XYZ file of N, CA and C in Angstrom:
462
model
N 0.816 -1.195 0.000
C 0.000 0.000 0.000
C 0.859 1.257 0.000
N 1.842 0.921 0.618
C 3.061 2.177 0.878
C 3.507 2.866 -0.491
N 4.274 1.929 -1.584
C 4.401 1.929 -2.370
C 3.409 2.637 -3.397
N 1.993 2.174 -3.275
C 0.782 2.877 -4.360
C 0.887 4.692 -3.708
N 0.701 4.534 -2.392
C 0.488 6.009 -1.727
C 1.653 6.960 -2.196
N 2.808 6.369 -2.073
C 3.632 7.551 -2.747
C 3.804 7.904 -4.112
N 3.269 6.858 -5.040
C 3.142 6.771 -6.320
C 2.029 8.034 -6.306
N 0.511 8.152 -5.625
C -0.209 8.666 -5.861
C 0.019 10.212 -5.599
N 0.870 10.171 -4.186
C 1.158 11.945 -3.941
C 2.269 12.209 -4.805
N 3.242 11.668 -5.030
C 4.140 12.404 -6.160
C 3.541 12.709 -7.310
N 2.491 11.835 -8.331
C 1.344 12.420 -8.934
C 1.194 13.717 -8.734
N 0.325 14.016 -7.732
C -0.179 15.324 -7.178
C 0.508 16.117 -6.933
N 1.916 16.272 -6.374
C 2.711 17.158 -5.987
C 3.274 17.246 -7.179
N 3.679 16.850 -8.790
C 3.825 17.484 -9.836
C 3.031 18.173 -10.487
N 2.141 17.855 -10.547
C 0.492 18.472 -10.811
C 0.782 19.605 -10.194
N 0.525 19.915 -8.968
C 0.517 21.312 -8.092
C 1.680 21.878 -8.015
N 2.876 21.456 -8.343
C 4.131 22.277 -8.444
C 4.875 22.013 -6.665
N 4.560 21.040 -6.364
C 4.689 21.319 -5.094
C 6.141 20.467 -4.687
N 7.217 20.725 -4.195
C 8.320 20.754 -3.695
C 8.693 19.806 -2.468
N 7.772 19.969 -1.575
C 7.835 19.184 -0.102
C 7.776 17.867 -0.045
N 9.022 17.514 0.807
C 8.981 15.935 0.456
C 7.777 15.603 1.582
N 7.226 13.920 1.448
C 6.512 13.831 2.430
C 6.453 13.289 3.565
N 5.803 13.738 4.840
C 6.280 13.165 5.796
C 6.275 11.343 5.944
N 7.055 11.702 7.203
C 6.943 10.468 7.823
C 5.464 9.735 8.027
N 4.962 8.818 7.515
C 3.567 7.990 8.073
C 3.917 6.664 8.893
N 3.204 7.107 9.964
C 2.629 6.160 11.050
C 2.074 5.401 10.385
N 2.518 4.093 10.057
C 1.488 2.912 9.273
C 0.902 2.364 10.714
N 1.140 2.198 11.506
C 0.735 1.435 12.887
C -1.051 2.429 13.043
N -0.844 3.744 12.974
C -1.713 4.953 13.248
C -2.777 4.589 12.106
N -2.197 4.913 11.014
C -3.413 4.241 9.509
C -3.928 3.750 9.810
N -3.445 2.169 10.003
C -3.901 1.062 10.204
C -5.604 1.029 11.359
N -4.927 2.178 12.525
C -6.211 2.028 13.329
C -6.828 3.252 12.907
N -6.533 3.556 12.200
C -7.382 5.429 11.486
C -6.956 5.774 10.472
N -8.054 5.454 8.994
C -7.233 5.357 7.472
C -7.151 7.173 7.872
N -7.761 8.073 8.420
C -7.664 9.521 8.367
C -6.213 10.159 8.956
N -5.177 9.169 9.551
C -4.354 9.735 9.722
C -3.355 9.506 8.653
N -3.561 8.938 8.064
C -2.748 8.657 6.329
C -2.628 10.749 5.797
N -1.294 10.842 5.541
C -1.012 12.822 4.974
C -1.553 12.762 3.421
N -2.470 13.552 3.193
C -2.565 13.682 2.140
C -2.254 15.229 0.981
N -2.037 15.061 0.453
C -1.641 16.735 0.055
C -3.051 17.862 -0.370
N -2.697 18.856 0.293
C -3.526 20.261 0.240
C -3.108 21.211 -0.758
N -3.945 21.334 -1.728
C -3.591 22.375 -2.759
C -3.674 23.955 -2.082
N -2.606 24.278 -2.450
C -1.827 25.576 -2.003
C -2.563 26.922 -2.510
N -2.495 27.831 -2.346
C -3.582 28.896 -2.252
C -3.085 29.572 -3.469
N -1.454 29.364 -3.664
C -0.817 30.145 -4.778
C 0.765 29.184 -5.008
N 1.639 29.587 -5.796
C 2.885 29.473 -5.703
C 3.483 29.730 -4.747
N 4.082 29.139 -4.235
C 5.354 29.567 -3.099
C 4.876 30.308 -2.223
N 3.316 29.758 -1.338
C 2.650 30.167 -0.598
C 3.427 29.192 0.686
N 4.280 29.988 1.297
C 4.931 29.701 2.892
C 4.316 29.256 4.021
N 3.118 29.470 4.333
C 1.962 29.153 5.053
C 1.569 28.567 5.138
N 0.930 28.027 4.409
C -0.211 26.908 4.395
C 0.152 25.798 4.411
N -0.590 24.501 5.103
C 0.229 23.490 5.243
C -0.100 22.651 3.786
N 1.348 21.914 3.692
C 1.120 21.226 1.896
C 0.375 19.895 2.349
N 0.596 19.359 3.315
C 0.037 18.139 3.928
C -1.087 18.232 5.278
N -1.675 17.251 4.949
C -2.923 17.529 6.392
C -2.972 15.803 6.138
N -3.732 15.704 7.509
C -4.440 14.770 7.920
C -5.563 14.486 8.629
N -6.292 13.565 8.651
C -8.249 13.907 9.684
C -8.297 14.980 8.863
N -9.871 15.145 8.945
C -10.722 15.695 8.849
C -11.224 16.683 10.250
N -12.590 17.360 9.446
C -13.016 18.199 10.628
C -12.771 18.852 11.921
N -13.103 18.497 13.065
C -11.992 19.334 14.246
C -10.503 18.687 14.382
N -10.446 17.106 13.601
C -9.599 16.913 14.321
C -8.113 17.085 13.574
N -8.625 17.765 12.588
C -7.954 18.143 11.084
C -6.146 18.908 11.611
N -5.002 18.120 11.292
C -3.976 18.842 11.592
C -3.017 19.424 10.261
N -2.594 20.047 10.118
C -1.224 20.415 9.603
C -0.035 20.268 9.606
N 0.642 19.917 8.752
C 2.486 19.248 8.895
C 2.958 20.583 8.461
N 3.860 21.193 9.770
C 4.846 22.419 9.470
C 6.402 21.680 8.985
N 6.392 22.290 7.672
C 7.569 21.534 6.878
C 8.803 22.282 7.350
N 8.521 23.511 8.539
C 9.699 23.870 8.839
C 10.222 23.155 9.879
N 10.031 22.708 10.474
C 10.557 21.714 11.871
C 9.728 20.435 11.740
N 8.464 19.629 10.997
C 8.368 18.595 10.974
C 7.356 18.181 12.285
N 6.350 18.933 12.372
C 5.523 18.997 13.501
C 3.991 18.774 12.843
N 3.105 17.783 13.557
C 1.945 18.413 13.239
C 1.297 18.974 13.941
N 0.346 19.861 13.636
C -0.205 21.132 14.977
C -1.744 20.924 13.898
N -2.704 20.895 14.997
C -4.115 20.952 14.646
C -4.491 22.437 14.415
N -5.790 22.482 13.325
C -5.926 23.773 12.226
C -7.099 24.459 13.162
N -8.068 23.428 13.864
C -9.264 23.707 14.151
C -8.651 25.260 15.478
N -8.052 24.660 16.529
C -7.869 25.474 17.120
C -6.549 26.544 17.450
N -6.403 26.794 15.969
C -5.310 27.488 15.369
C -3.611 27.541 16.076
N -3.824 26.170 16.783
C -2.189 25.945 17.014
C -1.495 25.673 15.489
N -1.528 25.857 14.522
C -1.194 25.650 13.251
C -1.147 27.470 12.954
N -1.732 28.140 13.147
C -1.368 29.065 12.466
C -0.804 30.252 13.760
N -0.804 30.031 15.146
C 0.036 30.421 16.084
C 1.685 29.788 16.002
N 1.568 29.004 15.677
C 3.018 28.425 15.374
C 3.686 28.918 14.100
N 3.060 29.153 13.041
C 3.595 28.916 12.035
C 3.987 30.904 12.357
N 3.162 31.235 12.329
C 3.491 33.036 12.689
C 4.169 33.610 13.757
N 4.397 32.511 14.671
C 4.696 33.565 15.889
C 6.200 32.095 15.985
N 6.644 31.663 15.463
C 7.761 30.875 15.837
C 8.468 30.631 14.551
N 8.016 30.586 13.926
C 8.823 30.752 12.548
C 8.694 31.802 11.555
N 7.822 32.936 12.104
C 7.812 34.224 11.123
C 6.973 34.265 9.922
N 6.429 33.265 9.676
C 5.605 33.345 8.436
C 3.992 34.011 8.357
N 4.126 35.100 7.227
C 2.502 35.715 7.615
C 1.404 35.215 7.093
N 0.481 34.616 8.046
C -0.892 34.293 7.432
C -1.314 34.955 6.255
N -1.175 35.945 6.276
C -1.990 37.190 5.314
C -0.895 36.895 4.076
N 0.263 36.639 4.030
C 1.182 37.202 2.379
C 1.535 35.619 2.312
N 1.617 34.953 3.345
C 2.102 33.180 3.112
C 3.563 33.752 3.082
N 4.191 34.892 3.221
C 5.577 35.039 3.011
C 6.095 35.581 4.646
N 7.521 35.018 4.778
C 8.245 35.594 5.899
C 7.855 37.271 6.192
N 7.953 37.182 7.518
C 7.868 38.630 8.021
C 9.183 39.629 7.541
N 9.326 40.672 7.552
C 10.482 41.682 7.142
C 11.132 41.317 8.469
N 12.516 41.355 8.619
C 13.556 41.655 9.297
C 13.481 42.883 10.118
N 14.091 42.911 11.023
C 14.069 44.926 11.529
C 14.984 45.342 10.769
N 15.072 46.799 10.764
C 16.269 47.516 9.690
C 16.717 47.775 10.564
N 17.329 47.391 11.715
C 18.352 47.829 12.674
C 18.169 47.685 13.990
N 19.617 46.823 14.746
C 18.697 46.008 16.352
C 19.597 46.800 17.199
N 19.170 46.969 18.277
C 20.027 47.642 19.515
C 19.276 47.040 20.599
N 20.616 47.158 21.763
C 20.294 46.643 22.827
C 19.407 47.845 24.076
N 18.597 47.601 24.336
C 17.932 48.712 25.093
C 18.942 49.005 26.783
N 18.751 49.882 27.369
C 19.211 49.878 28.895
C 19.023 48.714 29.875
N 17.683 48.391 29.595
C 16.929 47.314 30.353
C 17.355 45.675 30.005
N 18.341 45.786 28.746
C 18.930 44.502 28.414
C 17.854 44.176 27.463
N 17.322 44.623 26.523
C 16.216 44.050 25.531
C 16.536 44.179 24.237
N 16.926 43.367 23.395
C 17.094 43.270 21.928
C 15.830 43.916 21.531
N 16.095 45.129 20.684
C 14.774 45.449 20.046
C 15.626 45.576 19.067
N 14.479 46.132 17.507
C 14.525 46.009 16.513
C 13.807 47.123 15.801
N 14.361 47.792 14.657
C 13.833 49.454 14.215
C 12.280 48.712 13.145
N 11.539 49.081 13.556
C 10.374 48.500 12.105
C 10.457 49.108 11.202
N 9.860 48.557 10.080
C 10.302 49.149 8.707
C 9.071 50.152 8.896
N 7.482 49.405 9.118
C 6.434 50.239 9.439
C 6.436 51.559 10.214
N 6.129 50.936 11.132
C 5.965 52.135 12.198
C 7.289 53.068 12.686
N 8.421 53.166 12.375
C 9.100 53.540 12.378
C 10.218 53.373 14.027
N 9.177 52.676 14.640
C 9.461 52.534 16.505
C 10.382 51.619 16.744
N 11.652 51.363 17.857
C 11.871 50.469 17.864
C 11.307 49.379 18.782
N 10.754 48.344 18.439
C 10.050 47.134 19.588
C 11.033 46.157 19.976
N 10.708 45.685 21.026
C 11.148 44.570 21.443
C 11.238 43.341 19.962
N 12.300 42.644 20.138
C 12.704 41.600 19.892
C 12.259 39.708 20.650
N 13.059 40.105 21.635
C 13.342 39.437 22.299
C 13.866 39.977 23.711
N 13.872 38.999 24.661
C 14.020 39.283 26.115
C 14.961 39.447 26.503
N 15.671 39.213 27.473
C 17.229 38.569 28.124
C 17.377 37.178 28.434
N 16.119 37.036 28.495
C 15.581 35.613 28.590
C 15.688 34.581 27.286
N 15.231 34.941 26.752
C 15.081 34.138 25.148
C 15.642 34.884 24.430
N 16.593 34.768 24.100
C 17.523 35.778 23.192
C 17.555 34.887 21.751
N 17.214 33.800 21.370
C 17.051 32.787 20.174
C 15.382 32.923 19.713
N 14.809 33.827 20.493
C 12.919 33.765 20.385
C 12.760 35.055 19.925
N 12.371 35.188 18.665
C 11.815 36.224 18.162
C 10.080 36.592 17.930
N 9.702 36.206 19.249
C 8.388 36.178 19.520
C 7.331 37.473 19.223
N 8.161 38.101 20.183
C 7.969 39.681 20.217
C 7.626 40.468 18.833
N 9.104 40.497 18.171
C 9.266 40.767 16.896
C 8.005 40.684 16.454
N 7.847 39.039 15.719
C 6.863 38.358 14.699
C 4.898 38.909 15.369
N 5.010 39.068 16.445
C 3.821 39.563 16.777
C 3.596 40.980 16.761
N 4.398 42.035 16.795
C 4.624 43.244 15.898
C 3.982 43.334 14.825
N 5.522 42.493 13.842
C 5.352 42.561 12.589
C 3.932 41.748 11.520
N 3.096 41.154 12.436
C 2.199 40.827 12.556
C 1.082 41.714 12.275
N 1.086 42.330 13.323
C -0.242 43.772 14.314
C 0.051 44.984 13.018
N 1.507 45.144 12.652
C 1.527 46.811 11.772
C 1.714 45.749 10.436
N 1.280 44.585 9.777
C 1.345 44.272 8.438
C -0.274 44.087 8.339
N -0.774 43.458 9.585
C -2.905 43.098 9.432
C -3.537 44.956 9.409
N -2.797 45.499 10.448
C -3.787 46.371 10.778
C -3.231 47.937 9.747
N -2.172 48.072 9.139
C -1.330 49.142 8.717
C -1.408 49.146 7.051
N -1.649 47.642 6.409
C -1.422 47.268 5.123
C -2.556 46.028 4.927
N -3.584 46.223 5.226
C -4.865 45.072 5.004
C -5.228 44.722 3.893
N -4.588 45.560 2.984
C -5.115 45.013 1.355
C -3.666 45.415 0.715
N -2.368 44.805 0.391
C -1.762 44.619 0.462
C -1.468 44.033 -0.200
N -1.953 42.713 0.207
C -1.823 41.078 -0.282
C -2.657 40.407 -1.832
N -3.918 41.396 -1.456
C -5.299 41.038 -1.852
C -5.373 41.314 -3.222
């Protein structure tokens, strides 16, 4: 069966232009739930960053494979699109990475901030704490790309 299934998504992933190899399958998991078998999700556009290329289940229990670290995170209650934006930078709204800051300094208080391209302010980065977590940042660049540039994308 292994064999037909990848025959069938490489099919599809030339068809759709699509790049991502596919994950790992739980045959043990199939076996007791044909819905956890990955099947591929046609992409919203080209070289749409976002969206997951693979899902599995259906309805609430419907998840997403983040091809950046190899995770699946469920869609229903948007741990799929909290992850994908706020830990790896990618914007719901463009499917493309967030902008970079144009320039980081360390604040008095010990805080990596970062100059926005938007708003012109510099925000937090990151903490003293998480100095590898650009949490801060991506939820910024988030708030002044939804609320500053809403049609943009569109």
């Amino acid at each position: 069966m292994s064999a037909i299934f990848e025959q069938q998504q490489l099919q599809q992933q030339q068809q759709w232009n699509i790049d991502v190899a596919l994950p790992e399958v739980d045959w043990q998991l199939v076996g007791e739930d044909p819905e956890a078998l990955p099947r591929l999700q046609k992409p919203r556009y080209k070289q749409d960053d976002y969206n997951p290329k693979w899902v599995r289940y259906t309805a609430h229990n419907k998840e997403g494979y983040c091809d950046t670290c190899g995770r699946w995170l469920q869609l229903k209650n948007s741990a799929y699109w909290y992850h994908k934006q706020f830990y790896h930078g990618i914007s719901s709204v463009s499917g493309k990475p967030f902008l970079e800051p144009l320039e980081q300094r360390i604040s008095s208080e010990g805080v990596i901030e970062g100059l926005c391209h938007q708003c012109g302010y510099f925000v937090p980065i990151c903490n003293g704490k998480r100095q590898k977590n650009s949490l801060l940042w991506y939820k910024h660049a988030h708030k002044v790309l939804f609320f500053v540039e809403p049609f943009l994308f569109f």
